[in-house]
Every structure is written in structure tokens, then in C-alpha cells.
């Protein structure tokens, strides 16, 4: 079966949800990601889509008009102090939007405690038919695929899943052999992007590149073809290319189209098809 392609929130992080949806549809994407809670809760407020009912209604209308569906909602950050109240409203909103996945970040370096928090979140998300999609990143408490798999294996519920992000795979030293060995039911979706090679391994630079300066697929130094070959052929693929400099000069439609076309080029080289 072919891949379904989704436009990640970060690729068009600077525009309203309705603009992103229309750009995604025009570019050829069948799905997209939306953000309700910030990447940095200490410095940023929740996104308007979480609380603005008029914006929600408008967003649902544009989703209906275009036929685009919501692949994932960002994000839940789990730390020692996280409670169900911190993500209760997000789960409700995600269900209303028809999302399939909630992106989860582990901010606690105590793996036992983090696993407990993740299990609690997965249980809550299951009540809304949402995947608890855990993303490993080398600058978080879940630094690589091995750590993510330990957590998901212990939780062992159908919605306990892992995101395979090309940049974090490369930066964490995770191998394609590890990815190929991952049970298919544990993979939520893949995130396709590229990045400079070699790279600065400092936490500050890893974070900066991940959030603001990725490359489009095939325009950096990561072997994306090998990565795609290690993934299931019908896996949902999200194209995540935040580039704050490009956002200043290129229209949303241009960026969405470039994201779609460069992702398709990589899938084609890997011998994979898409819808």
C-alpha cells in the first residue's frame, strides 16, 4: 500500500490553520498537522486553536471543504509535574478536529517516572481514539529510538507508538537496522526532512536546527533513501521542514509545494509509492 502524505505544522508554522490547510490541499497533501500547545510552555502561550471556538469552526469548515484530514496534533510535553489536567483540553480539541495522533515529548530524564507519565497519557488518549505518538530527540529525556522503544514496550497498549523523525534519527545515531526491526504496530508515522552534515552536536544547535532551520528532503546530507527503505511502505509520512529564513521570502503555497515535491522525489528513489 502507498504512503499517505501529511504537511507538518512546523513547515508552515507562521500561518493560520486555515491558510496551512488550503496550502496543503493545493500542494497535494491529504493530511496535515496542527499545533495547540507550545514547544516551550514556559515562554509561549497555548495556540488560539485550543480556545478560540470561532477559529475552530472556521478550521473545521476548511477541512471539510478541502477534504484534508488532521494527521497529528502538537504537542504534549511530559515532565515530573505533568498531570492529566495539563492535556485534558487538548485531547478534547484533537478529537473534535478528527486527529489520529498526539505528538508526545519526554522532558523527564528519570525514565521510570517518564514511563509512568506516558502510560497515564496513553490511557487518557485512548479514550479519544488517539495515538500517543512518542518522539525521540537527542536533546530530550528520550534521546534515541532505543529509549523510546523501552518506554513503549513497557506501556504495551495499542496506541503507544513512536515517531520516526529523519533529523532525530540521524542526530541520535539511531540506525536504519533498528528502525527496520521495530514492530510495525509501534510506529505512529514518519517525519521526512533533511539537515546539514556534518553538524554541531551541542544541545543549543541541535534544538535550533530542529525547530527553525531544517532542509527540504534531498537538500541536505542525510541518507533519506536508506531511511525510507527501512520504513513500512504504507506508513503515514509527514514532511517537517521549519525554515524561518525561507518563511520570510516564500509564500505558504510555495513552501508546501516544495515540501510535497521533494518528499515524493525521495519516496520515488526508495521505490515507494504515495497516494
Tab-separated table of C-alpha atoms in Angstrom:
chain	number	residue	atom	x	y	z
A	1	UNK	CA	0.000	0.000	0.000
A	2	UNK	CA	1.203	3.555	-0.671
A	3	UNK	CA	2.177	6.255	1.788
A	4	UNK	CA	-0.275	8.981	2.750
A	5	UNK	CA	1.487	12.343	2.858
A	6	UNK	CA	0.923	14.975	5.539
A	7	UNK	CA	2.213	18.525	5.854
A	8	UNK	CA	3.735	19.020	9.314
A	9	UNK	CA	2.755	22.032	11.400
A	10	UNK	CA	6.336	23.320	11.522
A	11	UNK	CA	6.646	23.594	7.748
A	12	UNK	CA	4.072	26.407	7.801
A	13	UNK	CA	4.460	27.355	11.452
A	14	UNK	CA	3.952	31.042	10.728
A	15	UNK	CA	0.457	30.971	9.204
A	16	UNK	CA	-3.093	30.461	10.442
A	17	UNK	CA	-4.512	26.910	10.411
A	18	UNK	CA	-6.909	27.716	7.590
A	19	UNK	CA	-4.084	29.032	5.398
A	20	UNK	CA	-1.991	25.935	6.098
A	21	UNK	CA	-4.892	23.628	5.242
A	22	UNK	CA	-5.530	25.259	1.881
A	23	UNK	CA	-1.815	25.293	1.045
A	24	UNK	CA	-1.550	21.616	1.952
A	25	UNK	CA	-4.533	20.724	-0.227
A	26	UNK	CA	-3.257	22.715	-3.204
A	27	UNK	CA	0.181	21.064	-2.939
A	28	UNK	CA	-1.261	17.552	-2.973
A	29	UNK	CA	-1.181	16.598	0.710
A	30	UNK	CA	-4.093	14.584	2.061
A	31	UNK	CA	-3.377	15.388	5.701
A	32	UNK	CA	-1.644	17.976	7.874
A	33	UNK	CA	-0.519	18.612	11.424
A	34	UNK	CA	-1.762	21.369	13.744
A	35	UNK	CA	-0.347	22.744	16.986
A	36	UNK	CA	-2.391	23.586	20.082
A	37	UNK	CA	0.217	23.601	22.858
A	38	UNK	CA	3.639	25.265	22.519
A	39	UNK	CA	7.074	23.710	22.268
A	40	UNK	CA	8.234	25.964	25.096
A	41	UNK	CA	5.404	26.203	27.669
A	42	UNK	CA	7.457	28.483	29.938
A	43	UNK	CA	7.807	31.144	27.248
A	44	UNK	CA	4.826	30.656	24.940
A	45	UNK	CA	1.056	30.639	25.368
A	46	UNK	CA	-1.262	27.928	24.008
A	47	UNK	CA	-2.195	28.405	20.356
A	48	UNK	CA	-5.526	30.119	19.596
A	49	UNK	CA	-6.989	26.960	18.077
A	50	UNK	CA	-7.094	25.432	21.578
A	51	UNK	CA	-9.509	28.005	22.999
A	52	UNK	CA	-10.966	30.056	20.135
A	53	UNK	CA	-14.263	28.422	19.165
A	54	UNK	CA	-14.744	30.680	16.152
A	55	UNK	CA	-11.325	29.664	14.797
A	56	UNK	CA	-12.169	26.025	15.467
A	57	UNK	CA	-15.393	26.345	13.495
A	58	UNK	CA	-13.586	28.033	10.600
A	59	UNK	CA	-10.859	25.393	10.643
A	60	UNK	CA	-13.390	22.549	10.575
A	61	UNK	CA	-15.150	24.218	7.658
A	62	UNK	CA	-11.944	24.499	5.618
A	63	UNK	CA	-11.024	20.900	6.437
A	64	UNK	CA	-14.425	19.829	5.132
A	65	UNK	CA	-14.173	21.989	2.013
A	66	UNK	CA	-10.707	20.711	1.052
A	67	UNK	CA	-11.030	17.100	2.197
A	68	UNK	CA	-7.762	17.424	4.122
A	69	UNK	CA	-7.661	15.476	7.399
A	70	UNK	CA	-5.681	16.082	10.591
A	71	UNK	CA	-2.840	13.602	10.993
A	72	UNK	CA	-1.399	14.858	14.255
A	73	UNK	CA	-1.769	17.454	16.972
A	74	UNK	CA	1.226	19.018	18.748
A	75	UNK	CA	2.221	18.736	21.497
A	76	UNK	CA	2.210	17.208	24.953
A	77	UNK	CA	5.423	17.607	26.975
A	78	UNK	CA	5.713	15.148	29.834
A	79	UNK	CA	7.769	16.007	32.907
A	80	UNK	CA	7.744	15.187	36.603
A	81	UNK	CA	4.981	17.723	37.295
A	82	UNK	CA	2.642	16.849	34.393
A	83	UNK	CA	-0.939	15.953	35.319
A	84	UNK	CA	-3.989	14.963	33.280
A	85	UNK	CA	-5.295	18.498	33.632
A	86	UNK	CA	-2.368	19.755	31.548
A	87	UNK	CA	-3.578	17.974	28.419
A	88	UNK	CA	-7.289	17.352	29.027
A	89	UNK	CA	-8.459	20.265	26.854
A	90	UNK	CA	-6.034	19.313	24.082
A	91	UNK	CA	-7.447	15.781	23.893
A	92	UNK	CA	-10.984	17.087	23.576
A	93	UNK	CA	-9.994	19.539	20.837
A	94	UNK	CA	-7.943	16.917	18.993
A	95	UNK	CA	-10.932	14.584	18.904
A	96	UNK	CA	-13.183	17.346	17.561
A	97	UNK	CA	-10.630	18.030	14.814
A	98	UNK	CA	-10.615	14.337	13.892
A	99	UNK	CA	-6.916	13.887	14.601
A	100	UNK	CA	-5.230	10.485	14.670
A	101	UNK	CA	-2.095	11.205	16.703
A	102	UNK	CA	-0.860	13.374	19.555
A	103	UNK	CA	2.850	14.198	19.415
A	104	UNK	CA	4.441	13.481	22.806
A	105	UNK	CA	7.816	14.764	24.027
A	106	UNK	CA	9.542	13.311	27.092
A	107	UNK	CA	11.178	16.018	29.205
A	108	UNK	CA	11.998	13.845	32.219
A	109	UNK	CA	15.392	12.115	32.420
A	110	UNK	CA	14.011	9.729	35.063
A	111	UNK	CA	12.902	7.006	32.654
A	112	UNK	CA	10.837	5.101	35.215
A	113	UNK	CA	8.825	8.180	36.137
A	114	UNK	CA	8.545	9.257	32.494
A	115	UNK	CA	7.227	5.827	31.553
A	116	UNK	CA	4.544	6.154	34.233
A	117	UNK	CA	3.548	9.589	32.930
A	118	UNK	CA	3.492	8.314	29.360
A	119	UNK	CA	1.339	5.313	30.339
A	120	UNK	CA	-1.110	7.679	32.036
A	121	UNK	CA	-1.249	9.881	28.944
A	122	UNK	CA	-1.672	6.896	26.602
A	123	UNK	CA	-4.613	5.713	28.706
A	124	UNK	CA	-6.236	9.151	28.528
A	125	UNK	CA	-5.611	9.446	24.774
A	126	UNK	CA	-7.070	6.017	24.119
A	127	UNK	CA	-10.398	7.294	25.404
A	128	UNK	CA	-10.431	9.639	22.400
A	129	UNK	CA	-9.099	7.038	19.930
A	130	UNK	CA	-5.780	8.913	19.667
A	131	UNK	CA	-2.284	7.501	19.316
A	132	UNK	CA	0.221	8.607	21.952
A	133	UNK	CA	2.987	9.242	19.417
A	134	UNK	CA	6.274	9.485	21.327
A	135	UNK	CA	9.036	11.379	19.535
A	136	UNK	CA	12.648	10.733	20.448
A	137	UNK	CA	15.044	13.675	20.170
A	138	UNK	CA	18.694	13.743	21.265
A	139	UNK	CA	18.133	16.861	23.403
A	140	UNK	CA	15.236	15.406	25.458
A	141	UNK	CA	14.694	12.699	28.061
A	142	UNK	CA	14.036	10.257	25.193
A	143	UNK	CA	17.250	10.747	23.213
A	144	UNK	CA	17.067	7.890	20.705
A	145	UNK	CA	14.945	5.053	19.346
A	146	UNK	CA	16.275	2.577	21.913
A	147	UNK	CA	14.975	4.754	24.755
A	148	UNK	CA	11.623	5.301	23.051
A	149	UNK	CA	11.212	1.596	22.498
A	150	UNK	CA	11.961	0.765	26.137
A	151	UNK	CA	9.157	3.098	27.196
A	152	UNK	CA	6.641	1.929	24.603
A	153	UNK	CA	7.424	-1.736	25.267
A	154	UNK	CA	6.670	-1.259	28.965
A	155	UNK	CA	3.398	0.554	28.319
A	156	UNK	CA	2.362	-2.022	25.699
A	157	UNK	CA	-1.010	-0.621	24.684
A	158	UNK	CA	-2.242	-0.392	21.061
A	159	UNK	CA	-1.935	3.392	20.987
A	160	UNK	CA	1.594	3.517	22.473
A	161	UNK	CA	3.606	4.376	19.379
A	162	UNK	CA	6.811	6.064	18.183
A	163	UNK	CA	7.515	8.810	15.639
A	164	UNK	CA	10.451	8.268	13.291
A	165	UNK	CA	11.850	11.731	12.504
A	166	UNK	CA	14.658	11.721	9.926
A	167	UNK	CA	16.617	14.525	11.594
A	168	UNK	CA	16.476	12.954	15.050
A	169	UNK	CA	17.311	9.526	13.653
A	170	UNK	CA	20.474	10.936	12.141
A	171	UNK	CA	21.467	13.169	15.069
A	172	UNK	CA	20.852	10.465	17.703
A	173	UNK	CA	22.865	7.799	15.931
A	174	UNK	CA	19.821	5.566	15.563
A	175	UNK	CA	20.381	3.093	12.728
A	176	UNK	CA	18.112	2.040	9.903
A	177	UNK	CA	18.560	-1.542	11.100
A	178	UNK	CA	16.984	-0.532	14.435
A	179	UNK	CA	14.094	1.075	12.584
A	180	UNK	CA	13.550	-1.948	10.353
A	181	UNK	CA	13.449	-4.147	13.473
A	182	UNK	CA	10.743	-2.033	15.114
A	183	UNK	CA	7.331	-3.771	15.169
A	184	UNK	CA	5.100	-2.078	12.614
A	185	UNK	CA	2.305	-1.536	15.131
A	186	UNK	CA	4.653	0.575	17.253
A	187	UNK	CA	5.291	3.159	14.522
A	188	UNK	CA	2.888	6.117	14.552
A	189	UNK	CA	4.257	7.893	11.485
A	190	UNK	CA	7.448	9.124	9.902
A	191	UNK	CA	8.692	12.706	9.601
A	192	UNK	CA	10.700	13.456	6.495
A	193	UNK	CA	13.175	16.332	6.281
A	194	UNK	CA	16.886	16.842	5.756
A	195	UNK	CA	19.723	18.591	7.544
A	196	UNK	CA	23.337	19.705	7.197
A	197	UNK	CA	26.089	17.103	7.521
A	198	UNK	CA	28.411	17.329	9.408
A	199	UNK	CA	26.598	19.050	12.243
A	200	UNK	CA	27.214	20.791	15.561
A	201	UNK	CA	26.226	18.297	18.324
A	202	UNK	CA	25.676	20.924	21.025
A	203	UNK	CA	22.223	20.945	22.611
A	204	UNK	CA	21.665	24.546	21.547
A	205	UNK	CA	22.450	23.899	17.900
A	206	UNK	CA	20.556	20.601	17.747
A	207	UNK	CA	17.494	22.430	19.056
A	208	UNK	CA	17.909	25.414	16.742
A	209	UNK	CA	18.190	23.323	13.599
A	210	UNK	CA	15.279	21.088	14.612
A	211	UNK	CA	12.927	23.992	15.279
A	212	UNK	CA	13.981	26.647	12.779
A	213	UNK	CA	16.466	25.556	10.090
A	214	UNK	CA	15.846	22.161	8.541
A	215	UNK	CA	16.392	21.379	4.866
A	216	UNK	CA	13.847	20.044	2.414
A	217	UNK	CA	14.186	16.319	1.662
A	218	UNK	CA	17.174	15.683	-0.581
A	219	UNK	CA	18.666	19.131	0.023
A	220	UNK	CA	20.870	18.196	2.995
A	221	UNK	CA	23.292	15.403	3.816
A	222	UNK	CA	21.090	12.726	5.422
A	223	UNK	CA	20.616	9.435	3.563
A	224	UNK	CA	16.835	9.626	3.372
A	225	UNK	CA	16.501	6.884	0.776
A	226	UNK	CA	18.021	4.336	3.152
A	227	UNK	CA	15.705	5.570	5.902
A	228	UNK	CA	12.574	5.303	3.759
A	229	UNK	CA	13.596	1.821	2.670
A	230	UNK	CA	13.600	0.803	6.356
A	231	UNK	CA	10.024	2.066	6.884
A	232	UNK	CA	6.786	0.227	6.127
A	233	UNK	CA	5.579	1.063	2.628
A	234	UNK	CA	2.163	2.232	3.798
A	235	UNK	CA	3.319	4.392	6.708
A	236	UNK	CA	1.927	7.902	7.082
A	237	UNK	CA	4.715	10.333	6.154
A	238	UNK	CA	4.717	13.900	7.479
A	239	UNK	CA	7.015	16.420	5.800
A	240	UNK	CA	8.519	18.645	8.500
A	241	UNK	CA	10.718	21.472	7.247
A	242	UNK	CA	10.777	24.517	9.522
A	243	UNK	CA	12.878	27.255	7.926
A	244	UNK	CA	12.391	30.699	9.459
A	245	UNK	CA	14.548	32.397	6.838
A	246	UNK	CA	12.571	30.909	3.941
A	247	UNK	CA	9.316	31.837	5.672
A	248	UNK	CA	10.255	35.497	5.250
A	249	UNK	CA	10.523	35.253	1.460
A	250	UNK	CA	8.430	32.315	0.221
A	251	UNK	CA	4.639	32.147	0.259
A	252	UNK	CA	2.963	29.279	2.144
A	253	UNK	CA	1.803	27.713	-1.126
A	254	UNK	CA	5.366	27.690	-2.469
A	255	UNK	CA	6.761	26.051	0.664
A	256	UNK	CA	4.010	23.439	0.773
A	257	UNK	CA	4.530	22.548	-2.885
A	258	UNK	CA	8.295	22.271	-2.413
A	259	UNK	CA	7.759	20.047	0.632
A	260	UNK	CA	5.479	17.741	-1.341
A	261	UNK	CA	7.675	17.529	-4.419
A	262	UNK	CA	10.944	16.903	-2.555
A	263	UNK	CA	9.311	14.223	-0.391
A	264	UNK	CA	7.894	12.490	-3.458
A	265	UNK	CA	11.346	12.542	-5.043
A	266	UNK	CA	12.816	10.662	-2.061
A	267	UNK	CA	9.954	8.157	-1.980
A	268	UNK	CA	10.419	7.508	-5.690
A	269	UNK	CA	14.156	6.877	-5.281
A	270	UNK	CA	13.368	4.426	-2.461
A	271	UNK	CA	10.915	2.572	-4.680
A	272	UNK	CA	7.927	3.569	-2.530
A	273	UNK	CA	4.617	4.928	-3.781
A	274	UNK	CA	2.209	7.501	-2.363
A	275	UNK	CA	-1.430	8.409	-2.629
